[in-house]
mmCIF file of C-alpha atoms in Angstrom:
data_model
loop_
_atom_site.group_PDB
_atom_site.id
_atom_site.type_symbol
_atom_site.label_atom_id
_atom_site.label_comp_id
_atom_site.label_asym_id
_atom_site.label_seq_id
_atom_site.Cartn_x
_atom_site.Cartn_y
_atom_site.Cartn_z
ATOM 1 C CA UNK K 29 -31.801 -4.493 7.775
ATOM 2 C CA UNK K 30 -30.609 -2.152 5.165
ATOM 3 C CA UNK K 31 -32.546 0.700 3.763
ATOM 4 C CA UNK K 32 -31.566 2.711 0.741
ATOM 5 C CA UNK K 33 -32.947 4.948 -1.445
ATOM 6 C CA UNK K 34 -32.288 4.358 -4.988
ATOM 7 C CA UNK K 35 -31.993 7.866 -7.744
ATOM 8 C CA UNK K 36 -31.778 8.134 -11.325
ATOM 9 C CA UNK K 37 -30.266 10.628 -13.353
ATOM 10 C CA UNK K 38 -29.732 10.755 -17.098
ATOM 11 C CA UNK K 39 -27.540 13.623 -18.106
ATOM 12 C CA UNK K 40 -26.069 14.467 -21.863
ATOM 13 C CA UNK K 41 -22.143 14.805 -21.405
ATOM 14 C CA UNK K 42 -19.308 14.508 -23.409
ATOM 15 C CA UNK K 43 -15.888 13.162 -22.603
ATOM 16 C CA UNK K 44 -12.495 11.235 -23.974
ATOM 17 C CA UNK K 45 -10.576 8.765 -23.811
ATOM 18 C CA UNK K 46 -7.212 9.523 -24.811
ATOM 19 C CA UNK K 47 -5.565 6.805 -24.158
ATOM 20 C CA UNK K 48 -7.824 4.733 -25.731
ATOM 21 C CA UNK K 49 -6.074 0.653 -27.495
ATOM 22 C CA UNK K 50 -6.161 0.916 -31.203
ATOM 23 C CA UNK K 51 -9.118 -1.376 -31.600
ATOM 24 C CA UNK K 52 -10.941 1.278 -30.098
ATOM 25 C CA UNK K 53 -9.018 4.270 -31.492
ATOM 26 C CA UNK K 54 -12.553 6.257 -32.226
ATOM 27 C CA UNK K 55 -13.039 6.500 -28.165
ATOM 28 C CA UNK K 56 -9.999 8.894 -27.962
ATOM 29 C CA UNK K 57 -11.883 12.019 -29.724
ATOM 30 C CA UNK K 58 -14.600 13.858 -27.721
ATOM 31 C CA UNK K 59 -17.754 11.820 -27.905
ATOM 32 C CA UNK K 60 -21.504 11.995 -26.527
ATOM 33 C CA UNK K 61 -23.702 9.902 -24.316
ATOM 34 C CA UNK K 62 -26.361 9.886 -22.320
ATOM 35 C CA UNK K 63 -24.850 9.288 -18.857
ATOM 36 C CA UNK K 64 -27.932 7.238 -16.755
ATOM 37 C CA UNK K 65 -26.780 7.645 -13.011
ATOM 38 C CA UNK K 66 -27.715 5.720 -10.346
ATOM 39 C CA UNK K 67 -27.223 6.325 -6.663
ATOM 40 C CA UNK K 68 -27.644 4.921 -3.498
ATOM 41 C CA UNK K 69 -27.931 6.379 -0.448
ATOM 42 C CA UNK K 70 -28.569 4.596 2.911
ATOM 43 C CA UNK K 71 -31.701 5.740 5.399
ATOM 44 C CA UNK K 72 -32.660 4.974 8.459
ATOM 45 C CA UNK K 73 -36.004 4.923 8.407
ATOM 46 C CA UNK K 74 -39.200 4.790 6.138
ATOM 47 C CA UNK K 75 -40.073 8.600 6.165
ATOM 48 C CA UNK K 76 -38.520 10.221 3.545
ATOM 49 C CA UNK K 77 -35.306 10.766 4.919
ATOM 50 C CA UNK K 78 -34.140 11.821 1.931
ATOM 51 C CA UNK K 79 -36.719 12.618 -0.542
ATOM 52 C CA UNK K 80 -35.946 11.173 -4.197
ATOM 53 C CA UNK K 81 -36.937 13.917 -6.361
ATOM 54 C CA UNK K 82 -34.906 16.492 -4.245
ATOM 55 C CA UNK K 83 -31.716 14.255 -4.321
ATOM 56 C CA UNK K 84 -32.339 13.948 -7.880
ATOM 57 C CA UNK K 85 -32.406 17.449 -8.951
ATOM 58 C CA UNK K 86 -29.620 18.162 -6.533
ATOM 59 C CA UNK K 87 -27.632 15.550 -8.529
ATOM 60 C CA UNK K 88 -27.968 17.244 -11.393
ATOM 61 C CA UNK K 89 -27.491 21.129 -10.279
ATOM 62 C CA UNK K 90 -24.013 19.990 -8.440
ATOM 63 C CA UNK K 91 -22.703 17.940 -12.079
ATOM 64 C CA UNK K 92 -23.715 20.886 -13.925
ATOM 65 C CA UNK K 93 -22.569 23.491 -11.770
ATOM 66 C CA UNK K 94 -19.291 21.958 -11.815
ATOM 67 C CA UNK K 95 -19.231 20.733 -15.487
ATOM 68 C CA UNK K 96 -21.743 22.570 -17.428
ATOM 69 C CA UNK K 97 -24.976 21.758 -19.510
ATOM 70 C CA UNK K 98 -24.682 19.441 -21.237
ATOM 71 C CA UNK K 99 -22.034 17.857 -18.917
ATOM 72 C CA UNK K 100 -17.974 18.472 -20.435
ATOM 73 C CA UNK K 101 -16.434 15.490 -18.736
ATOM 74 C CA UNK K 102 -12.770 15.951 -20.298
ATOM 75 C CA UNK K 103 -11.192 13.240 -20.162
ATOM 76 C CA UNK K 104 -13.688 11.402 -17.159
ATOM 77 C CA UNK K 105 -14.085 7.730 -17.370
ATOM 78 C CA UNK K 106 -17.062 6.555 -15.867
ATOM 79 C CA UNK K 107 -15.074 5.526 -12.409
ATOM 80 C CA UNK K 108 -13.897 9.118 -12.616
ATOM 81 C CA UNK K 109 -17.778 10.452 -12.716
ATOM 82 C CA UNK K 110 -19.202 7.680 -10.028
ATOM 83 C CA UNK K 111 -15.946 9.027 -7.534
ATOM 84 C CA UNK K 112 -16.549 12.595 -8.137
ATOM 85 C CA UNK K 113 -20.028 12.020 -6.675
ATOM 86 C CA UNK K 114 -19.077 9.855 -3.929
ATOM 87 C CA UNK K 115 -17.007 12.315 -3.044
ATOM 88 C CA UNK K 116 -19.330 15.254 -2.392
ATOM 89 C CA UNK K 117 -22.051 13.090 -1.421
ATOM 90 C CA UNK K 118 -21.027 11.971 2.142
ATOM 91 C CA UNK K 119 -24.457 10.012 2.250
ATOM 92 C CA UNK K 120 -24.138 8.302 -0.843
ATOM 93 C CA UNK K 121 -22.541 4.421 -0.529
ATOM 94 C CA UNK K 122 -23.121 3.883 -4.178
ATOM 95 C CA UNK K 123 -23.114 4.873 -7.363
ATOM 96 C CA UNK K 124 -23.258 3.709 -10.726
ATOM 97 C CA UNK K 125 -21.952 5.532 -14.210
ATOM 98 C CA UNK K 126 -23.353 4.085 -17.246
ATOM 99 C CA UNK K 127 -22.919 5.221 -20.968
ATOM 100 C CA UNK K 128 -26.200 5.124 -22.658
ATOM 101 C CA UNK K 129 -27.559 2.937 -19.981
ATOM 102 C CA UNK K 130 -25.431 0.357 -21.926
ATOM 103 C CA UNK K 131 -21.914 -0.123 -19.753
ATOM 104 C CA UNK K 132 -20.361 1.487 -17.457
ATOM 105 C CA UNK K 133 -18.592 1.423 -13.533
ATOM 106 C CA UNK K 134 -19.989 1.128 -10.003
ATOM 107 C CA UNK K 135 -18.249 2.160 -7.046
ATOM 108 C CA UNK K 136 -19.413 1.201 -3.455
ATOM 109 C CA UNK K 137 -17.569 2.784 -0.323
#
């Protein structure tokens, strides 16, 4: 059986997308969203192995820490966000990066 504990983060960040087609020419200048984050992170047992609300604010204090308040993703696509985490999360197997809760990626290791 497996066991995961589920977070959710919603952080205000801005970001590009330079290369952006021409149908969607407006996505190439720096825009906002509310990034809603969702990670998974497998346990082994029922006990609070990790504890949700820690994780969470943790989550939050290592994006800021490394991009600011509100969040200045450059040129970050979502994929770019959800691998950044996975990659200084070792316990995280999954995350996904959603603009405005509305689209978005998710990466699995």
């Amino acid at each position: 059986m497996n066991k995961r504990v589920i977070t959710y983060n919603q952080v205000i960040g801005f970001h590009s997308y330079p290369d952006a087609p021409p149908s969607c020419i407006y996505l190439s200048a720096r825009h906002r969203h509310v990034f809603v984050i969702r990670c998974k992170f497998e346990v082994l047992h029922h006990n609070r192995e990790i504890e949700i609300y820690t994780m969470q604010k943790k989550l939050e204090s290592t994006l800021q820490n490394e991009f600011g308040s509100p969040c200045e993703f450059g040129s970050y696509s979502c994929e770019d966000i959800a691998q950044w985490l996975l990659n200084r999360f070792s316990s995280m197997n999954e995350v996904e990066v959603l603009e405005d809760d509305f689209g978005g990626a998710a990466i699995q290791r």
